[in-house]
Amino acid sequence: KRLSCPNTQGEPLSWGQKRTTTSSPRDVLAQYAHDRNWGTGVDVYVVDTGVRCTHVEFTGRCIWGTNTAGGSNTDVNGHGTHCAGTVAGTTYGLAKSATIIAVKVLGDNGSGTTAGVIAGVEWVASNSRSRGRPSVANMSLGGGYSSASNNAVNAAVNGGTSFAVAAGNDNNNACNYSPASA
């Protein structure tokens, strides 16, 4: 299905914005063709260091979900907020109308436990079912292979929540990492 892109946004753009609506790297232009309504009615769970929901880029579309890592109920680290901005920020986001739900599984220092990640993923699956809206989760994080972590992600996906996960970012086989190998 071909998407309608009635809106355009010029430079400065992120590489991701330029690349997502083109067929190949050779087609990348200095504009982002999109529809400002992309993401309307969709929940995006950002499973990371939390999200600073008060950030102006989220214009009231961010809600706090849960914290399985401890620390403050916001993003002190900044990584989760960065990821949420890429997904749904008003300026540089791809789905500018999506609702962001912060799921803090990594602490203020950017580290966490497998148990905390699993608890966050299970919370996403449960909350997504109870909200009854289309949903996707982003996990721009990873660790060593964990069948328990993979099982949690796979169960959430089988329950109807799509997941986008990091493939490792270190030029190694993603099958050796979780949740990349889920």
Short mmCIF file of N, CA and C in Angstrom, two decimals:
data_model
loop_
_atom_site.label_atom_id
_atom_site.label_comp_id
_atom_site.label_asym_id
_atom_site.label_seq_id
_atom_site.Cartn_x
_atom_site.Cartn_y
_atom_site.Cartn_z
N LYS A 1 0.84 -1.18 0.00
CA LYS A 1 0.00 0.00 0.00
C LYS A 1 0.89 1.24 0.00
N ARG A 2 0.61 2.16 -0.85
CA ARG A 2 1.36 3.41 -0.94
C ARG A 2 0.75 4.42 0.02
N LEU A 3 1.60 5.06 0.82
CA LEU A 3 1.13 6.04 1.78
C LEU A 3 0.97 7.41 1.13
N SER A 4 0.02 8.14 1.63
CA SER A 4 -0.17 9.52 1.19
C SER A 4 0.73 10.42 2.03
N CYS A 5 1.42 11.33 1.39
CA CYS A 5 2.32 12.24 2.07
C CYS A 5 1.99 13.68 1.70
N PRO A 6 0.89 14.23 2.25
CA PRO A 6 0.47 15.57 1.85
C PRO A 6 1.31 16.71 2.42
N ASN A 7 2.16 16.42 3.42
CA ASN A 7 2.96 17.46 4.05
C ASN A 7 4.43 17.26 3.73
N THR A 8 5.18 18.35 3.66
CA THR A 8 6.63 18.26 3.51
C THR A 8 7.29 19.12 4.57
N GLN A 9 8.44 18.70 4.98
CA GLN A 9 9.24 19.43 5.97
C GLN A 9 10.64 19.56 5.39
N GLY A 10 11.17 20.78 5.39
CA GLY A 10 12.51 21.00 4.83
C GLY A 10 13.60 20.91 5.88
N GLU A 11 14.81 21.17 5.44
CA GLU A 11 15.97 21.14 6.32
C GLU A 11 15.83 22.16 7.45
N PRO A 12 16.39 21.90 8.62
CA PRO A 12 17.22 20.73 8.93
C PRO A 12 16.36 19.51 9.25
N LEU A 13 16.78 18.37 8.76
CA LEU A 13 16.09 17.11 8.96
C LEU A 13 17.05 16.09 9.55
N SER A 14 16.51 15.08 10.20
CA SER A 14 17.35 13.98 10.65
C SER A 14 17.54 13.02 9.48
N TRP A 15 18.59 12.22 9.53
CA TRP A 15 18.83 11.22 8.49
C TRP A 15 17.65 10.26 8.43
N GLY A 16 17.10 9.90 9.60
CA GLY A 16 15.97 8.98 9.64
C GLY A 16 14.76 9.51 8.91
N GLN A 17 14.48 10.80 9.08
CA GLN A 17 13.34 11.39 8.38
C GLN A 17 13.56 11.31 6.87
N LYS A 18 14.74 11.65 6.42
CA LYS A 18 15.01 11.63 4.99
C LYS A 18 14.89 10.23 4.41
N ARG A 19 15.36 9.25 5.14
CA ARG A 19 15.47 7.90 4.62
C ARG A 19 14.16 7.11 4.66
N THR A 20 13.28 7.40 5.59
CA THR A 20 12.10 6.56 5.76
C THR A 20 11.08 6.66 4.64
N THR A 21 11.07 7.72 3.90
CA THR A 21 10.07 7.84 2.83
C THR A 21 10.69 7.80 1.44
N THR A 22 11.85 7.16 1.33
CA THR A 22 12.48 6.99 0.03
C THR A 22 12.73 5.52 -0.24
N SER A 23 12.90 5.18 -1.50
CA SER A 23 13.10 3.78 -1.88
C SER A 23 14.53 3.31 -1.68
N SER A 24 15.48 4.20 -1.82
CA SER A 24 16.88 3.82 -1.69
C SER A 24 17.68 5.02 -1.21
N PRO A 25 18.91 4.79 -0.70
CA PRO A 25 19.73 5.93 -0.25
C PRO A 25 19.99 6.95 -1.35
N ARG A 26 19.97 6.53 -2.60
CA ARG A 26 20.21 7.46 -3.71
C ARG A 26 19.06 8.46 -3.89
N ASP A 27 17.88 8.11 -3.35
CA ASP A 27 16.69 8.95 -3.51
C ASP A 27 16.51 9.99 -2.41
N VAL A 28 17.41 10.01 -1.44
CA VAL A 28 17.25 10.90 -0.30
C VAL A 28 17.31 12.35 -0.74
N LEU A 29 16.27 13.10 -0.40
CA LEU A 29 16.17 14.50 -0.76
C LEU A 29 16.27 15.36 0.50
N ALA A 30 16.30 16.64 0.31
CA ALA A 30 16.39 17.57 1.43
C ALA A 30 15.00 17.93 1.97
N GLN A 31 14.08 16.95 1.93
CA GLN A 31 12.77 17.17 2.51
C GLN A 31 12.23 15.86 3.02
N TYR A 32 11.34 15.95 3.98
CA TYR A 32 10.68 14.79 4.56
C TYR A 32 9.22 14.86 4.16
N ALA A 33 8.81 13.94 3.30
CA ALA A 33 7.41 13.86 2.87
C ALA A 33 6.67 13.00 3.87
N HIS A 34 5.59 13.52 4.43
CA HIS A 34 4.88 12.81 5.48
C HIS A 34 3.45 13.31 5.61
N ASP A 35 2.75 12.71 6.51
CA ASP A 35 1.41 13.16 6.87
C ASP A 35 1.46 13.48 8.37
N ARG A 36 1.16 14.72 8.73
CA ARG A 36 1.22 15.12 10.14
C ARG A 36 0.33 14.27 11.04
N ASN A 37 -0.61 13.59 10.46
CA ASN A 37 -1.53 12.76 11.24
C ASN A 37 -1.03 11.34 11.47
N TRP A 38 0.13 10.99 10.90
CA TRP A 38 0.68 9.65 11.14
C TRP A 38 0.82 9.45 12.63
N GLY A 39 0.35 8.35 13.12
CA GLY A 39 0.42 8.03 14.54
C GLY A 39 -0.84 8.35 15.31
N THR A 40 -1.78 9.03 14.71
CA THR A 40 -3.03 9.36 15.41
C THR A 40 -3.71 8.08 15.88
N GLY A 41 -4.03 8.04 17.16
CA GLY A 41 -4.70 6.87 17.72
C GLY A 41 -3.80 5.71 18.05
N VAL A 42 -2.49 5.89 17.91
CA VAL A 42 -1.51 4.82 18.15
C VAL A 42 -0.70 5.14 19.40
N ASP A 43 -0.50 4.12 20.24
CA ASP A 43 0.36 4.24 21.41
C ASP A 43 1.75 3.72 21.07
N VAL A 44 2.76 4.51 21.40
CA VAL A 44 4.15 4.11 21.22
C VAL A 44 4.79 4.00 22.59
N TYR A 45 5.13 2.79 22.98
CA TYR A 45 5.78 2.53 24.26
C TYR A 45 7.29 2.66 24.05
N VAL A 46 7.91 3.60 24.73
CA VAL A 46 9.36 3.77 24.64
C VAL A 46 9.95 3.11 25.88
N VAL A 47 10.52 1.91 25.66
CA VAL A 47 11.06 1.07 26.73
C VAL A 47 12.55 1.38 26.82
N ASP A 48 12.94 2.19 27.79
CA ASP A 48 14.29 2.73 27.80
C ASP A 48 14.61 3.34 29.17
N THR A 49 15.21 4.53 29.18
CA THR A 49 15.58 5.23 30.41
C THR A 49 14.46 6.15 30.91
N GLY A 50 13.26 5.94 30.40
CA GLY A 50 12.15 6.83 30.70
C GLY A 50 12.04 7.87 29.59
N VAL A 51 11.13 8.78 29.71
CA VAL A 51 10.95 9.88 28.76
C VAL A 51 10.64 11.13 29.57
N ARG A 52 11.24 12.23 29.19
CA ARG A 52 10.88 13.51 29.83
C ARG A 52 9.60 14.00 29.15
N CYS A 53 8.49 13.60 29.70
CA CYS A 53 7.19 13.87 29.09
C CYS A 53 6.86 15.36 29.00
N THR A 54 7.54 16.19 29.77
CA THR A 54 7.28 17.62 29.73
C THR A 54 8.00 18.32 28.57
N HIS A 55 8.79 17.58 27.79
CA HIS A 55 9.54 18.17 26.68
C HIS A 55 8.57 18.78 25.66
N VAL A 56 8.90 19.96 25.16
CA VAL A 56 8.02 20.66 24.22
C VAL A 56 7.77 19.87 22.93
N GLU A 57 8.65 18.97 22.57
CA GLU A 57 8.47 18.16 21.36
C GLU A 57 7.27 17.22 21.44
N PHE A 58 6.79 16.96 22.65
CA PHE A 58 5.73 15.97 22.80
C PHE A 58 4.36 16.60 23.02
N THR A 59 4.28 17.91 23.09
CA THR A 59 3.04 18.70 23.12
C THR A 59 1.86 18.00 23.78
N GLY A 60 2.06 17.50 24.99
CA GLY A 60 0.97 16.87 25.72
C GLY A 60 0.61 15.48 25.25
N ARG A 61 1.42 14.87 24.39
CA ARG A 61 1.12 13.53 23.87
C ARG A 61 1.92 12.44 24.57
N CYS A 62 2.56 12.76 25.69
CA CYS A 62 3.38 11.79 26.41
C CYS A 62 2.80 11.55 27.79
N ILE A 63 2.67 10.28 28.14
CA ILE A 63 2.21 9.93 29.47
C ILE A 63 3.21 8.97 30.12
N TRP A 64 3.31 9.07 31.43
CA TRP A 64 4.21 8.18 32.17
C TRP A 64 3.52 6.84 32.32
N GLY A 65 4.26 5.78 32.01
CA GLY A 65 3.71 4.43 32.13
C GLY A 65 4.12 3.76 33.42
N THR A 66 5.37 3.29 33.47
CA THR A 66 5.85 2.59 34.66
C THR A 66 7.35 2.74 34.79
N ASN A 67 7.84 2.41 35.96
CA ASN A 67 9.27 2.48 36.26
C ASN A 67 9.66 1.17 36.94
N THR A 68 10.40 0.32 36.24
CA THR A 68 10.85 -0.95 36.82
C THR A 68 12.35 -0.90 37.17
N ALA A 69 12.95 0.26 37.02
CA ALA A 69 14.40 0.41 37.24
C ALA A 69 14.74 1.15 38.52
N GLY A 70 13.79 1.83 39.10
CA GLY A 70 14.08 2.67 40.26
C GLY A 70 14.51 4.05 39.80
N GLY A 71 14.84 4.89 40.74
CA GLY A 71 15.21 6.26 40.40
C GLY A 71 13.97 7.09 40.15
N SER A 72 14.20 8.24 39.56
CA SER A 72 13.11 9.20 39.36
C SER A 72 12.19 8.80 38.21
N ASN A 73 10.94 9.24 38.29
CA ASN A 73 9.96 8.97 37.24
C ASN A 73 10.05 10.01 36.14
N THR A 74 11.21 10.10 35.55
CA THR A 74 11.47 10.93 34.39
C THR A 74 12.74 10.39 33.75
N ASP A 75 13.18 10.99 32.68
CA ASP A 75 14.41 10.56 32.02
C ASP A 75 15.55 11.49 32.38
N VAL A 76 16.36 11.08 33.33
CA VAL A 76 17.53 11.85 33.73
C VAL A 76 18.68 11.61 32.75
N ASN A 77 18.73 10.42 32.17
CA ASN A 77 19.80 10.03 31.25
C ASN A 77 19.70 10.71 29.89
N GLY A 78 18.50 10.82 29.35
CA GLY A 78 18.28 11.46 28.06
C GLY A 78 18.08 10.52 26.88
N HIS A 79 18.50 9.27 27.01
CA HIS A 79 18.41 8.35 25.87
C HIS A 79 16.98 8.04 25.48
N GLY A 80 16.13 7.77 26.47
CA GLY A 80 14.73 7.47 26.16
C GLY A 80 14.01 8.65 25.52
N THR A 81 14.31 9.86 26.00
CA THR A 81 13.71 11.06 25.42
C THR A 81 14.16 11.24 23.98
N HIS A 82 15.44 10.98 23.71
CA HIS A 82 15.97 11.03 22.34
C HIS A 82 15.22 10.05 21.45
N CYS A 83 15.04 8.82 21.92
CA CYS A 83 14.33 7.81 21.13
C CYS A 83 12.88 8.22 20.88
N ALA A 84 12.22 8.74 21.93
CA ALA A 84 10.84 9.20 21.77
C ALA A 84 10.75 10.33 20.76
N GLY A 85 11.74 11.21 20.75
CA GLY A 85 11.77 12.30 19.78
C GLY A 85 11.89 11.81 18.35
N THR A 86 12.70 10.77 18.15
CA THR A 86 12.85 10.19 16.82
C THR A 86 11.54 9.55 16.36
N VAL A 87 10.88 8.91 17.27
CA VAL A 87 9.62 8.24 16.93
C VAL A 87 8.49 9.24 16.72
N ALA A 88 8.32 10.17 17.67
CA ALA A 88 7.09 10.96 17.66
C ALA A 88 7.26 12.43 18.04
N GLY A 89 8.47 12.96 17.96
CA GLY A 89 8.65 14.37 18.27
C GLY A 89 7.96 15.27 17.25
N THR A 90 7.53 16.43 17.68
CA THR A 90 6.83 17.37 16.81
C THR A 90 7.71 17.83 15.65
N THR A 91 9.00 18.05 15.90
CA THR A 91 9.90 18.54 14.85
C THR A 91 10.54 17.42 14.05
N TYR A 92 11.19 16.47 14.72
CA TYR A 92 11.98 15.46 14.02
C TYR A 92 11.37 14.06 14.06
N GLY A 93 10.20 13.92 14.61
CA GLY A 93 9.58 12.61 14.72
C GLY A 93 8.97 12.13 13.42
N LEU A 94 8.81 10.82 13.34
CA LEU A 94 8.19 10.22 12.15
C LEU A 94 6.67 10.15 12.30
N ALA A 95 6.20 9.80 13.48
CA ALA A 95 4.76 9.69 13.74
C ALA A 95 4.38 10.82 14.69
N LYS A 96 4.26 12.00 14.14
CA LYS A 96 4.13 13.23 14.93
C LYS A 96 2.86 13.32 15.76
N SER A 97 1.90 12.45 15.53
CA SER A 97 0.64 12.50 16.27
C SER A 97 0.44 11.32 17.21
N ALA A 98 1.44 10.47 17.35
CA ALA A 98 1.32 9.30 18.22
C ALA A 98 1.36 9.70 19.69
N THR A 99 0.78 8.87 20.53
CA THR A 99 0.87 9.03 21.98
C THR A 99 2.07 8.24 22.48
N ILE A 100 2.95 8.90 23.19
CA ILE A 100 4.16 8.26 23.74
C ILE A 100 3.85 7.82 25.16
N ILE A 101 4.22 6.57 25.46
CA ILE A 101 4.07 6.06 26.83
C ILE A 101 5.46 5.67 27.33
N ALA A 102 5.91 6.35 28.38
CA ALA A 102 7.25 6.12 28.93
C ALA A 102 7.28 4.86 29.79
N VAL A 103 8.23 3.98 29.49
CA VAL A 103 8.44 2.76 30.27
C VAL A 103 9.91 2.73 30.66
N LYS A 104 10.18 3.05 31.90
CA LYS A 104 11.56 3.15 32.37
C LYS A 104 12.04 1.79 32.86
N VAL A 105 12.94 1.17 32.09
CA VAL A 105 13.53 -0.12 32.47
C VAL A 105 15.04 0.01 32.71
N LEU A 106 15.60 1.15 32.36
CA LEU A 106 17.02 1.43 32.60
C LEU A 106 17.09 2.61 33.57
N GLY A 107 18.00 2.54 34.50
CA GLY A 107 18.12 3.57 35.52
C GLY A 107 18.68 4.87 35.00
N ASP A 108 18.83 5.81 35.91
CA ASP A 108 19.32 7.14 35.55
C ASP A 108 20.72 7.10 34.96
N ASN A 109 21.48 6.03 35.24
CA ASN A 109 22.83 5.88 34.68
C ASN A 109 22.82 5.14 33.35
N GLY A 110 21.66 4.72 32.86
CA GLY A 110 21.54 4.04 31.57
C GLY A 110 21.66 2.53 31.65
N SER A 111 21.80 1.97 32.83
CA SER A 111 21.92 0.52 33.00
C SER A 111 20.69 -0.03 33.70
N GLY A 112 20.49 -1.32 33.53
CA GLY A 112 19.36 -1.97 34.17
C GLY A 112 19.59 -3.45 34.29
N THR A 113 18.57 -4.14 34.76
CA THR A 113 18.65 -5.59 34.93
C THR A 113 17.73 -6.28 33.94
N THR A 114 18.02 -7.52 33.66
CA THR A 114 17.15 -8.31 32.80
C THR A 114 15.76 -8.42 33.42
N ALA A 115 15.71 -8.59 34.74
CA ALA A 115 14.42 -8.68 35.42
C ALA A 115 13.61 -7.40 35.24
N GLY A 116 14.27 -6.25 35.32
CA GLY A 116 13.59 -4.97 35.13
C GLY A 116 13.07 -4.80 33.71
N VAL A 117 13.88 -5.24 32.74
CA VAL A 117 13.45 -5.16 31.34
C VAL A 117 12.25 -6.07 31.10
N ILE A 118 12.32 -7.28 31.61
CA ILE A 118 11.20 -8.21 31.45
C ILE A 118 9.93 -7.66 32.09
N ALA A 119 10.06 -7.11 33.30
CA ALA A 119 8.89 -6.53 33.97
C ALA A 119 8.30 -5.39 33.14
N GLY A 120 9.15 -4.58 32.52
CA GLY A 120 8.67 -3.49 31.66
C GLY A 120 7.95 -4.01 30.43
N VAL A 121 8.51 -5.03 29.80
CA VAL A 121 7.88 -5.62 28.61
C VAL A 121 6.53 -6.23 28.97
N GLU A 122 6.47 -6.93 30.09
CA GLU A 122 5.20 -7.52 30.53
C GLU A 122 4.18 -6.43 30.84
N TRP A 123 4.63 -5.32 31.42
CA TRP A 123 3.72 -4.21 31.69
C TRP A 123 3.18 -3.64 30.38
N VAL A 124 4.06 -3.49 29.38
CA VAL A 124 3.63 -2.99 28.06
C VAL A 124 2.54 -3.88 27.50
N ALA A 125 2.76 -5.19 27.53
CA ALA A 125 1.77 -6.12 26.97
C ALA A 125 0.43 -5.99 27.67
N SER A 126 0.45 -5.92 28.98
CA SER A 126 -0.78 -5.81 29.76
C SER A 126 -1.47 -4.47 29.52
N ASN A 127 -0.70 -3.38 29.56
CA ASN A 127 -1.28 -2.05 29.37
C ASN A 127 -1.83 -1.88 27.97
N SER A 128 -1.12 -2.41 26.99
CA SER A 128 -1.57 -2.32 25.60
C SER A 128 -2.92 -3.02 25.43
N ARG A 129 -3.04 -4.19 26.02
CA ARG A 129 -4.33 -4.90 25.95
C ARG A 129 -5.44 -4.09 26.62
N SER A 130 -5.15 -3.53 27.79
CA SER A 130 -6.20 -2.80 28.51
C SER A 130 -6.59 -1.50 27.82
N ARG A 131 -5.65 -0.85 27.14
CA ARG A 131 -5.97 0.39 26.43
C ARG A 131 -6.73 0.11 25.14
N GLY A 132 -6.50 -1.04 24.53
CA GLY A 132 -7.26 -1.44 23.36
C GLY A 132 -7.00 -0.61 22.11
N ARG A 133 -5.83 -0.01 22.02
CA ARG A 133 -5.49 0.81 20.85
C ARG A 133 -4.34 0.14 20.09
N PRO A 134 -4.19 0.46 18.81
CA PRO A 134 -3.00 -0.04 18.11
C PRO A 134 -1.75 0.44 18.86
N SER A 135 -0.76 -0.44 18.97
CA SER A 135 0.42 -0.06 19.73
C SER A 135 1.68 -0.70 19.16
N VAL A 136 2.78 -0.02 19.43
CA VAL A 136 4.11 -0.50 19.07
C VAL A 136 5.04 -0.11 20.20
N ALA A 137 6.04 -0.94 20.45
CA ALA A 137 7.02 -0.64 21.48
C ALA A 137 8.39 -0.51 20.83
N ASN A 138 9.17 0.45 21.31
CA ASN A 138 10.53 0.65 20.85
C ASN A 138 11.47 0.29 21.99
N MET A 139 12.45 -0.58 21.70
CA MET A 139 13.48 -0.94 22.68
C MET A 139 14.84 -0.69 22.04
N SER A 140 15.36 0.48 22.24
CA SER A 140 16.68 0.81 21.70
C SER A 140 17.72 0.51 22.78
N LEU A 141 17.74 -0.76 23.15
CA LEU A 141 18.62 -1.23 24.21
C LEU A 141 18.98 -2.67 23.93
N GLY A 142 19.90 -3.20 24.66
CA GLY A 142 20.26 -4.60 24.47
C GLY A 142 21.23 -5.08 25.52
N GLY A 143 21.36 -6.38 25.58
CA GLY A 143 22.29 -7.03 26.49
C GLY A 143 22.61 -8.40 25.95
N GLY A 144 23.28 -9.19 26.74
CA GLY A 144 23.58 -10.56 26.33
C GLY A 144 22.31 -11.36 26.10
N TYR A 145 22.46 -12.48 25.41
CA TYR A 145 21.32 -13.32 25.10
C TYR A 145 20.60 -13.75 26.37
N SER A 146 19.28 -13.63 26.35
CA SER A 146 18.45 -14.05 27.48
C SER A 146 17.17 -14.66 26.93
N SER A 147 17.01 -15.96 27.12
CA SER A 147 15.77 -16.59 26.64
C SER A 147 14.55 -16.02 27.37
N ALA A 148 14.72 -15.67 28.64
CA ALA A 148 13.59 -15.09 29.38
C ALA A 148 13.18 -13.74 28.79
N SER A 149 14.15 -12.91 28.46
CA SER A 149 13.86 -11.61 27.84
C SER A 149 13.20 -11.81 26.48
N ASN A 150 13.76 -12.70 25.68
CA ASN A 150 13.18 -12.97 24.37
C ASN A 150 11.76 -13.51 24.49
N ASN A 151 11.54 -14.39 25.46
CA ASN A 151 10.20 -14.95 25.65
C ASN A 151 9.19 -13.86 26.01
N ALA A 152 9.60 -12.90 26.82
CA ALA A 152 8.70 -11.80 27.20
C ALA A 152 8.34 -10.96 25.98
N VAL A 153 9.33 -10.63 25.16
CA VAL A 153 9.07 -9.84 23.94
C VAL A 153 8.18 -10.64 22.99
N ASN A 154 8.50 -11.90 22.78
CA ASN A 154 7.70 -12.72 21.87
C ASN A 154 6.27 -12.87 22.36
N ALA A 155 6.08 -13.01 23.67
CA ALA A 155 4.71 -13.11 24.21
C ALA A 155 3.95 -11.81 23.98
N ALA A 156 4.62 -10.67 24.16
CA ALA A 156 3.96 -9.38 23.92
C ALA A 156 3.57 -9.24 22.45
N VAL A 157 4.47 -9.64 21.55
CA VAL A 157 4.18 -9.58 20.11
C VAL A 157 3.01 -10.51 19.79
N ASN A 158 3.02 -11.71 20.33
CA ASN A 158 1.92 -12.65 20.08
C ASN A 158 0.60 -12.13 20.65
N GLY A 159 0.69 -11.24 21.64
CA GLY A 159 -0.50 -10.63 22.22
C GLY A 159 -0.98 -9.41 21.45
N GLY A 160 -0.25 -9.00 20.42
CA GLY A 160 -0.72 -7.91 19.57
C GLY A 160 0.09 -6.63 19.58
N THR A 161 1.16 -6.56 20.37
CA THR A 161 1.99 -5.35 20.39
C THR A 161 3.24 -5.58 19.56
N SER A 162 3.42 -4.78 18.53
CA SER A 162 4.64 -4.88 17.71
C SER A 162 5.81 -4.28 18.47
N PHE A 163 7.00 -4.83 18.26
CA PHE A 163 8.22 -4.31 18.89
C PHE A 163 9.26 -4.00 17.83
N ALA A 164 9.91 -2.86 17.97
CA ALA A 164 11.08 -2.51 17.17
C ALA A 164 12.25 -2.51 18.15
N VAL A 165 13.26 -3.33 17.88
CA VAL A 165 14.37 -3.49 18.83
C VAL A 165 15.70 -3.21 18.15
N ALA A 166 16.68 -2.81 18.95
CA ALA A 166 18.03 -2.57 18.44
C ALA A 166 18.66 -3.91 18.06
N ALA A 167 19.44 -3.90 16.99
CA ALA A 167 20.09 -5.12 16.51
C ALA A 167 21.48 -5.31 17.10
N GLY A 168 21.91 -4.45 17.99
CA GLY A 168 23.18 -4.65 18.66
C GLY A 168 24.15 -3.50 18.57
N ASN A 169 24.19 -2.82 17.43
CA ASN A 169 25.05 -1.66 17.25
C ASN A 169 26.54 -1.92 17.45
N ASP A 170 26.99 -3.17 17.31
CA ASP A 170 28.42 -3.42 17.51
C ASP A 170 29.02 -4.39 16.49
N ASN A 171 28.36 -4.52 15.33
CA ASN A 171 28.88 -5.31 14.22
C ASN A 171 29.10 -6.78 14.59
N ASN A 172 28.24 -7.33 15.44
CA ASN A 172 28.27 -8.73 15.78
C ASN A 172 26.92 -9.35 15.48
N ASN A 173 26.86 -10.65 15.54
CA ASN A 173 25.65 -11.40 15.25
C ASN A 173 24.55 -11.05 16.26
N ALA A 174 23.46 -10.49 15.80
CA ALA A 174 22.35 -10.09 16.67
C ALA A 174 21.73 -11.27 17.39
N CYS A 175 21.92 -12.49 16.90
CA CYS A 175 21.38 -13.67 17.56
C CYS A 175 22.00 -13.90 18.93
N ASN A 176 23.10 -13.23 19.22
CA ASN A 176 23.78 -13.39 20.50
C ASN A 176 23.33 -12.36 21.53
N TYR A 177 22.31 -11.54 21.20
CA TYR A 177 21.88 -10.45 22.06
C TYR A 177 20.37 -10.49 22.24
N SER A 178 19.92 -9.89 23.32
CA SER A 178 18.48 -9.76 23.56
C SER A 178 18.19 -8.29 23.85
N PRO A 179 17.11 -7.79 23.36
CA PRO A 179 16.02 -8.49 22.69
C PRO A 179 16.20 -8.67 21.18
N ALA A 180 17.37 -8.35 20.65
CA ALA A 180 17.59 -8.42 19.19
C ALA A 180 17.25 -9.79 18.62
N SER A 181 17.48 -10.84 19.37
CA SER A 181 17.26 -12.20 18.85
C SER A 181 15.84 -12.72 19.10
N ALA A 182 14.99 -11.87 19.67
CA ALA A 182 13.60 -12.31 19.94
C ALA A 182 12.85 -12.52 18.64
#
